[in-house]
Amino acid sequence: NAGVTQTPKFRVLKTGQSMTLLCAQDMNHEYMYWYRQDPGMGLRLIHYSVGEGTTAKGEVPDGYNVSRLKKQNFLLGLESAAPSQTSVYFCASSYSPPTGPGELFFGEGSRLTVL
Amino acid sequence: KQEVTQIPAALSVPEGENLVLNCSFTDSAIYNLQWFRQDPGKGLTSLLLIQSSQREQTSGRLNASLDKSSGRSTLYIAASQPGDSATYLCAVTPSGTYKYIFGTGTRLKVLA
């Protein structure tokens, strides 16, 4: 039972390079999220999606793009990496009961370093 | 704007103690509140989810309460063990949104 899987788990980039983080979930969840976690800052929402083909901006979207072409996948792209994007990135997903978003399930994280 | 605060930022207790972790939020209009555990270098694991209509949830030695009107939740851990050492985070989902707003967590250390 895989749950939420993130790839890659570690990556080192040079300033200006681009890359894509992949998140895959096998729970048939409607909602998917990308967060970044930095020391002293907690978890901050980058982008999220409430269904296949939809995306929306979170708290800190600048410098990132996302796509949700398939329900089970949510991709986070960095077009031109900057040292300020050095962080641990977490993908999460949840189901969607009538009462609002349900329990949130997280991946193991992707540690990105931008030199 | 919804803000979530967790105090204290860090806590050390001897093994066997019962302890309470606090979470406060500024806007009482929420769908639910969720408590998570995070081990170093790992992702977050959901512990308990409390819907806005509920007062508490229990799982094993854990009990979470919710007082929406005062904007507070507590996570009670009974008979703490060294294996409970981790960072505990709470998150709320503001009504009318799909977003989870997180606190910065309480780092718990249970001493053997």
mmCIF file with all atom_site columns, N, CA and C in Angstrom, chain A residues 31 33 35 37 40-43 45 48 50 57 59 90 94-95 99-104 106-108, chain B residues 1 31-32 34 36 38 41-47 49 51 89 93 97-104:
data_model
loop_
_atom_site.group_PDB
_atom_site.id
_atom_site.type_symbol
_atom_site.label_atom_id
_atom_site.label_alt_id
_atom_site.label_comp_id
_atom_site.label_asym_id
_atom_site.label_entity_id
_atom_site.label_seq_id
_atom_site.pdbx_PDB_ins_code
_atom_site.Cartn_x
_atom_site.Cartn_y
_atom_site.Cartn_z
_atom_site.occupancy
_atom_site.B_iso_or_equiv
_atom_site.pdbx_formal_charge
_atom_site.auth_seq_id
_atom_site.auth_comp_id
_atom_site.auth_asym_id
_atom_site.auth_atom_id
_atom_site.pdbx_PDB_model_num
ATOM 1   N N  . TYR A 1 31  ? -8.089  15.757 -3.770 1.00 0.00 ? 31  TYR A N  1
ATOM 2   C CA . TYR A 1 31  ? -7.293  16.928 -3.438 1.00 0.00 ? 31  TYR A CA 1
ATOM 3   C C  . TYR A 1 31  ? -5.824  16.550 -3.301 1.00 0.00 ? 31  TYR A C  1
ATOM 4   N N  . TYR A 1 33  ? -1.727  18.498 -2.763 1.00 0.00 ? 33  TYR A N  1
ATOM 5   C CA . TYR A 1 33  ? -1.079  19.715 -2.275 1.00 0.00 ? 33  TYR A CA 1
ATOM 6   C C  . TYR A 1 33  ? 0.437   19.581 -2.383 1.00 0.00 ? 33  TYR A C  1
ATOM 7   N N  . TYR A 1 35  ? 3.656   21.430 -0.395 1.00 0.00 ? 35  TYR A N  1
ATOM 8   C CA . TYR A 1 35  ? 4.116   22.298 0.675  1.00 0.00 ? 35  TYR A CA 1
ATOM 9   C C  . TYR A 1 35  ? 5.638   22.338 0.641  1.00 0.00 ? 35  TYR A C  1
ATOM 10  N N  . GLN A 1 37  ? 8.803   23.040 3.536  1.00 0.00 ? 37  GLN A N  1
ATOM 11  C CA . GLN A 1 37  ? 9.060   23.142 4.969  1.00 0.00 ? 37  GLN A CA 1
ATOM 12  C C  . GLN A 1 37  ? 10.454  23.683 5.192  1.00 0.00 ? 37  GLN A C  1
ATOM 13  N N  . GLY A 1 40  ? 11.881  26.967 11.244 1.00 0.00 ? 40  GLY A N  1
ATOM 14  C CA . GLY A 1 40  ? 11.280  28.146 11.834 1.00 0.00 ? 40  GLY A CA 1
ATOM 15  C C  . GLY A 1 40  ? 10.098  28.716 11.076 1.00 0.00 ? 40  GLY A C  1
ATOM 16  N N  . MET A 1 41  ? 9.817   28.166 9.893  1.00 0.00 ? 41  MET A N  1
ATOM 17  C CA . MET A 1 41  ? 8.726   28.717 9.061  1.00 0.00 ? 41  MET A CA 1
ATOM 18  C C  . MET A 1 41  ? 7.536   27.776 9.003  1.00 0.00 ? 41  MET A C  1
ATOM 19  N N  . GLY A 1 42  ? 7.702   26.569 9.443  1.00 0.00 ? 42  GLY A N  1
ATOM 20  C CA . GLY A 1 42  ? 6.607   25.618 9.356  1.00 0.00 ? 42  GLY A CA 1
ATOM 21  C C  . GLY A 1 42  ? 6.353   25.175 7.923  1.00 0.00 ? 42  GLY A C  1
ATOM 22  N N  . LEU A 1 43  ? 5.192   24.623 7.707  1.00 0.00 ? 43  LEU A N  1
ATOM 23  C CA . LEU A 1 43  ? 4.787   24.159 6.378  1.00 0.00 ? 43  LEU A CA 1
ATOM 24  C C  . LEU A 1 43  ? 4.019   25.278 5.683  1.00 0.00 ? 43  LEU A C  1
ATOM 25  N N  . LEU A 1 45  ? 2.033   26.384 2.060  1.00 0.00 ? 45  LEU A N  1
ATOM 26  C CA . LEU A 1 45  ? 1.385   25.831 0.875  1.00 0.00 ? 45  LEU A CA 1
ATOM 27  C C  . LEU A 1 45  ? 1.861   26.557 -0.374 1.00 0.00 ? 45  LEU A C  1
ATOM 28  N N  . TYR A 1 48  ? -2.042  23.928 -4.942 1.00 0.00 ? 48  TYR A N  1
ATOM 29  C CA . TYR A 1 48  ? -2.869  22.775 -4.649 1.00 0.00 ? 48  TYR A CA 1
ATOM 30  C C  . TYR A 1 48  ? -3.824  22.522 -5.812 1.00 0.00 ? 48  TYR A C  1
ATOM 31  N N  . VAL A 1 50  ? -7.805  20.645 -6.654 1.00 0.00 ? 50  VAL A N  1
ATOM 32  C CA . VAL A 1 50  ? -9.016  20.032 -6.103 1.00 0.00 ? 50  VAL A CA 1
ATOM 33  C C  . VAL A 1 50  ? -9.602  19.004 -7.067 1.00 0.00 ? 50  VAL A C  1
ATOM 34  N N  . LYS A 1 57  ? -3.238  28.604 -6.620 1.00 0.00 ? 57  LYS A N  1
ATOM 35  C CA . LYS A 1 57  ? -2.078  29.097 -5.888 1.00 0.00 ? 57  LYS A CA 1
ATOM 36  C C  . LYS A 1 57  ? -2.311  29.015 -4.392 1.00 0.00 ? 57  LYS A C  1
ATOM 37  N N  . GLU A 1 59  ? 0.066   29.835 -0.608 1.00 0.00 ? 59  GLU A N  1
ATOM 38  C CA . GLU A 1 59  ? 0.651   30.962 0.106  1.00 0.00 ? 59  GLU A CA 1
ATOM 39  C C  . GLU A 1 59  ? 1.927   31.485 -0.539 1.00 0.00 ? 59  GLU A C  1
ATOM 40  N N  . PHE A 1 90  ? 7.058   18.721 0.419  1.00 0.00 ? 90  PHE A N  1
ATOM 41  C CA . PHE A 1 90  ? 6.145   17.638 0.753  1.00 0.00 ? 90  PHE A CA 1
ATOM 42  C C  . PHE A 1 90  ? 4.913   17.710 -0.131 1.00 0.00 ? 90  PHE A C  1
ATOM 43  N N  . SER A 1 94  ? -5.753  14.338 0.024  1.00 0.00 ? 94  SER A N  1
ATOM 44  C CA . SER A 1 94  ? -6.866  14.029 0.915  1.00 0.00 ? 94  SER A CA 1
ATOM 45  C C  . SER A 1 94  ? -8.104  13.707 0.099  1.00 0.00 ? 94  SER A C  1
ATOM 46  N N  . TYR A 1 95  ? -9.024  13.007 0.739  1.00 0.00 ? 95  TYR A N  1
ATOM 47  C CA . TYR A 1 95  ? -10.302 12.734 0.105  1.00 0.00 ? 95  TYR A CA 1
ATOM 48  C C  . TYR A 1 95  ? -11.202 13.953 0.324  1.00 0.00 ? 95  TYR A C  1
ATOM 49  N N  . THR A 1 99  ? -18.280 17.344 4.123  1.00 0.00 ? 99  THR A N  1
ATOM 50  C CA . THR A 1 99  ? -18.026 18.303 5.196  1.00 0.00 ? 99  THR A CA 1
ATOM 51  C C  . THR A 1 99  ? -16.727 19.063 4.994  1.00 0.00 ? 99  THR A C  1
ATOM 52  N N  . GLY A 1 100 ? -16.091 18.923 3.852  1.00 0.00 ? 100 GLY A N  1
ATOM 53  C CA . GLY A 1 100 ? -14.842 19.628 3.611  1.00 0.00 ? 100 GLY A CA 1
ATOM 54  C C  . GLY A 1 100 ? -13.702 18.640 3.498  1.00 0.00 ? 100 GLY A C  1
ATOM 55  N N  . PRO A 1 101 ? -12.488 19.125 3.279  1.00 0.00 ? 101 PRO A N  1
ATOM 56  C CA . PRO A 1 101 ? -11.343 18.228 3.100  1.00 0.00 ? 101 PRO A CA 1
ATOM 57  C C  . PRO A 1 101 ? -11.204 17.255 4.258  1.00 0.00 ? 101 PRO A C  1
ATOM 58  N N  . GLY A 1 102 ? -10.821 16.043 3.939  1.00 0.00 ? 102 GLY A N  1
ATOM 59  C CA . GLY A 1 102 ? -10.685 15.016 4.959  1.00 0.00 ? 102 GLY A CA 1
ATOM 60  C C  . GLY A 1 102 ? -9.258  14.883 5.452  1.00 0.00 ? 102 GLY A C  1
ATOM 61  N N  . GLU A 1 103 ? -8.951  13.716 5.973  1.00 0.00 ? 103 GLU A N  1
ATOM 62  C CA . GLU A 1 103 ? -7.631  13.445 6.531  1.00 0.00 ? 103 GLU A CA 1
ATOM 63  C C  . GLU A 1 103 ? -6.559  13.626 5.473  1.00 0.00 ? 103 GLU A C  1
ATOM 64  N N  . LEU A 1 104 ? -5.464  14.258 5.884  1.00 0.00 ? 104 LEU A N  1
ATOM 65  C CA . LEU A 1 104 ? -4.385  14.584 4.963  1.00 0.00 ? 104 LEU A CA 1
ATOM 66  C C  . LEU A 1 104 ? -3.276  13.544 5.083  1.00 0.00 ? 104 LEU A C  1
ATOM 67  N N  . PHE A 1 106 ? 0.606   12.392 3.775  1.00 0.00 ? 106 PHE A N  1
ATOM 68  C CA . PHE A 1 106 ? 1.822   13.000 3.250  1.00 0.00 ? 106 PHE A CA 1
ATOM 69  C C  . PHE A 1 106 ? 2.765   11.970 2.633  1.00 0.00 ? 106 PHE A C  1
ATOM 70  N N  . GLY A 1 107 ? 3.555   12.453 1.666  1.00 0.00 ? 107 GLY A N  1
ATOM 71  C CA . GLY A 1 107 ? 4.696   11.699 1.187  1.00 0.00 ? 107 GLY A CA 1
ATOM 72  C C  . GLY A 1 107 ? 5.876   11.882 2.124  1.00 0.00 ? 107 GLY A C  1
ATOM 73  N N  . GLU A 1 108 ? 7.005   11.224 1.798  1.00 0.00 ? 108 GLU A N  1
ATOM 74  C CA . GLU A 1 108 ? 8.167   11.246 2.663  1.00 0.00 ? 108 GLU A CA 1
ATOM 75  C C  . GLU A 1 108 ? 9.028   12.497 2.475  1.00 0.00 ? 108 GLU A C  1
ATOM 76  N N  . LYS B 2 1   ? -7.109  36.654 8.271  1.00 0.00 ? 1   LYS B N  1
ATOM 77  C CA . LYS B 2 1   ? -6.267  35.550 7.831  1.00 0.00 ? 1   LYS B CA 1
ATOM 78  C C  . LYS B 2 1   ? -6.074  34.578 8.987  1.00 0.00 ? 1   LYS B C  1
ATOM 79  N N  . TYR B 2 31  ? -13.455 23.764 9.042  1.00 0.00 ? 31  TYR B N  1
ATOM 80  C CA . TYR B 2 31  ? -14.063 22.461 8.764  1.00 0.00 ? 31  TYR B CA 1
ATOM 81  C C  . TYR B 2 31  ? -13.616 21.436 9.798  1.00 0.00 ? 31  TYR B C  1
ATOM 82  N N  . ASN B 2 32  ? -12.304 21.427 10.021 1.00 0.00 ? 32  ASN B N  1
ATOM 83  C CA . ASN B 2 32  ? -11.742 20.428 10.920 1.00 0.00 ? 32  ASN B CA 1
ATOM 84  C C  . ASN B 2 32  ? -10.370 20.847 11.406 1.00 0.00 ? 32  ASN B C  1
ATOM 85  N N  . GLN B 2 34  ? -6.575  18.894 12.512 1.00 0.00 ? 34  GLN B N  1
ATOM 86  C CA . GLN B 2 34  ? -5.872  17.623 12.444 1.00 0.00 ? 34  GLN B CA 1
ATOM 87  C C  . GLN B 2 34  ? -4.549  17.741 13.193 1.00 0.00 ? 34  GLN B C  1
ATOM 88  N N  . PHE B 2 36  ? -0.730  15.962 13.695 1.00 0.00 ? 36  PHE B N  1
ATOM 89  C CA . PHE B 2 36  ? 0.241   15.145 12.980 1.00 0.00 ? 36  PHE B CA 1
ATOM 90  C C  . PHE B 2 36  ? 1.473   14.915 13.853 1.00 0.00 ? 36  PHE B C  1
ATOM 91  N N  . GLN B 2 38  ? 5.677   14.190 13.225 1.00 0.00 ? 38  GLN B N  1
ATOM 92  C CA . GLN B 2 38  ? 6.753   14.162 12.245 1.00 0.00 ? 38  GLN B CA 1
ATOM 93  C C  . GLN B 2 38  ? 8.046   13.731 12.919 1.00 0.00 ? 38  GLN B C  1
ATOM 94  N N  . GLY B 2 41  ? 13.529  13.938 9.474  1.00 0.00 ? 41  GLY B N  1
ATOM 95  C CA . GLY B 2 41  ? 13.796  13.482 8.112  1.00 0.00 ? 41  GLY B CA 1
ATOM 96  C C  . GLY B 2 41  ? 12.663  12.728 7.458  1.00 0.00 ? 41  GLY B C  1
ATOM 97  N N  . LYS B 2 42  ? 11.510  12.740 8.074  1.00 0.00 ? 42  LYS B N  1
ATOM 98  C CA . LYS B 2 42  ? 10.366  11.991 7.549  1.00 0.00 ? 42  LYS B CA 1
ATOM 99  C C  . LYS B 2 42  ? 9.198   12.908 7.215  1.00 0.00 ? 42  LYS B C  1
ATOM 100 N N  . GLY B 2 43  ? 8.196   12.327 6.584  1.00 0.00 ? 43  GLY B N  1
ATOM 101 C CA . GLY B 2 43  ? 6.968   13.046 6.319  1.00 0.00 ? 43  GLY B CA 1
ATOM 102 C C  . GLY B 2 43  ? 6.086   13.107 7.549  1.00 0.00 ? 43  GLY B C  1
ATOM 103 N N  . LEU B 2 44  ? 4.932   13.744 7.394  1.00 0.00 ? 44  LEU B N  1
ATOM 104 C CA . LEU B 2 44  ? 3.984   13.869 8.495  1.00 0.00 ? 44  LEU B CA 1
ATOM 105 C C  . LEU B 2 44  ? 3.034   12.689 8.494  1.00 0.00 ? 44  LEU B C  1
ATOM 106 N N  . THR B 2 45  ? 2.738   12.202 9.690  1.00 0.00 ? 45  THR B N  1
ATOM 107 C CA . THR B 2 45  ? 1.787   11.106 9.851  1.00 0.00 ? 45  THR B CA 1
ATOM 108 C C  . THR B 2 45  ? 0.577   11.628 10.601 1.00 0.00 ? 45  THR B C  1
ATOM 109 N N  . SER B 2 46  ? -0.597  11.397 10.045 1.00 0.00 ? 46  SER B N  1
ATOM 110 C CA . SER B 2 46  ? -1.819  11.852 10.691 1.00 0.00 ? 46  SER B CA 1
ATOM 111 C C  . SER B 2 46  ? -2.080  11.058 11.962 1.00 0.00 ? 46  SER B C  1
ATOM 112 N N  . LEU B 2 47  ? -2.400  11.770 13.043 1.00 0.00 ? 47  LEU B N  1
ATOM 113 C CA . LEU B 2 47  ? -2.717  11.130 14.315 1.00 0.00 ? 47  LEU B CA 1
ATOM 114 C C  . LEU B 2 47  ? -4.223  11.128 14.569 1.00 0.00 ? 47  LEU B C  1
ATOM 115 N N  . LEU B 2 49  ? -8.037  13.369 13.543 1.00 0.00 ? 49  LEU B N  1
ATOM 116 C CA . LEU B 2 49  ? -8.789  14.394 12.818 1.00 0.00 ? 49  LEU B CA 1
ATOM 117 C C  . LEU B 2 49  ? -10.063 14.665 13.598 1.00 0.00 ? 49  LEU B C  1
ATOM 118 N N  . GLN B 2 51  ? -13.565 16.787 13.422 1.00 0.00 ? 51  GLN B N  1
ATOM 119 C CA . GLN B 2 51  ? -14.462 17.622 12.639 1.00 0.00 ? 51  GLN B CA 1
ATOM 120 C C  . GLN B 2 51  ? -14.949 18.781 13.504 1.00 0.00 ? 51  GLN B C  1
ATOM 121 N N  . LEU B 2 89  ? 2.513   18.541 15.059 1.00 0.00 ? 89  LEU B N  1
ATOM 122 C CA . LEU B 2 89  ? 1.960   19.706 14.382 1.00 0.00 ? 89  LEU B CA 1
ATOM 123 C C  . LEU B 2 89  ? 0.442   19.611 14.336 1.00 0.00 ? 89  LEU B C  1
ATOM 124 N N  . THR B 2 93  ? -8.453  23.537 8.711  1.00 0.00 ? 93  THR B N  1
ATOM 125 C CA . THR B 2 93  ? -8.978  23.805 7.375  1.00 0.00 ? 93  THR B CA 1
ATOM 126 C C  . THR B 2 93  ? -10.046 24.872 7.504  1.00 0.00 ? 93  THR B C  1
ATOM 127 N N  . THR B 2 97  ? -12.714 26.728 2.227  1.00 0.00 ? 97  THR B N  1
ATOM 128 C CA . THR B 2 97  ? -11.455 26.550 1.504  1.00 0.00 ? 97  THR B CA 1
ATOM 129 C C  . THR B 2 97  ? -11.098 25.064 1.452  1.00 0.00 ? 97  THR B C  1
ATOM 130 N N  . TYR B 2 98  ? -10.075 24.755 0.677  1.00 0.00 ? 98  TYR B N  1
ATOM 131 C CA . TYR B 2 98  ? -9.551  23.390 0.614  1.00 0.00 ? 98  TYR B CA 1
ATOM 132 C C  . TYR B 2 98  ? -8.160  23.316 1.224  1.00 0.00 ? 98  TYR B C  1
ATOM 133 N N  . LYS B 2 99  ? -7.757  24.378 1.911  1.00 0.00 ? 99  LYS B N  1
ATOM 134 C CA . LYS B 2 99  ? -6.384  24.474 2.375  1.00 0.00 ? 99  LYS B CA 1
ATOM 135 C C  . LYS B 2 99  ? -6.252  24.070 3.833  1.00 0.00 ? 99  LYS B C  1
ATOM 136 N N  . TYR B 2 100 ? -5.094  23.522 4.165  1.00 0.00 ? 100 TYR B N  1
ATOM 137 C CA . TYR B 2 100 ? -4.732  23.236 5.539  1.00 0.00 ? 100 TYR B CA 1
ATOM 138 C C  . TYR B 2 100 ? -3.698  24.267 5.970  1.00 0.00 ? 100 TYR B C  1
ATOM 139 N N  . ILE B 2 101 ? -3.949  24.924 7.092  1.00 0.00 ? 101 ILE B N  1
ATOM 140 C CA . ILE B 2 101 ? -3.021  25.904 7.638  1.00 0.00 ? 101 ILE B CA 1
ATOM 141 C C  . ILE B 2 101 ? -2.344  25.279 8.839  1.00 0.00 ? 101 ILE B C  1
ATOM 142 N N  . PHE B 2 102 ? -0.997  25.251 8.806  1.00 0.00 ? 102 PHE B N  1
ATOM 143 C CA . PHE B 2 102 ? -0.236  24.540 9.827  1.00 0.00 ? 102 PHE B CA 1
ATOM 144 C C  . PHE B 2 102 ? 0.353   25.472 10.871 1.00 0.00 ? 102 PHE B C  1
ATOM 145 N N  . GLY B 2 103 ? 0.455   24.956 12.078 1.00 0.00 ? 103 GLY B N  1
ATOM 146 C CA . GLY B 2 103 ? 1.279   25.579 13.091 1.00 0.00 ? 103 GLY B CA 1
ATOM 147 C C  . GLY B 2 103 ? 2.727   25.162 12.872 1.00 0.00 ? 103 GLY B C  1
ATOM 148 N N  . THR B 2 104 ? 3.643   25.767 13.633 1.00 0.00 ? 104 THR B N  1
ATOM 149 C CA . THR B 2 104 ? 5.066   25.468 13.454 1.00 0.00 ? 104 THR B CA 1
ATOM 150 C C  . THR B 2 104 ? 5.519   24.276 14.283 1.00 0.00 ? 104 THR B C  1
#
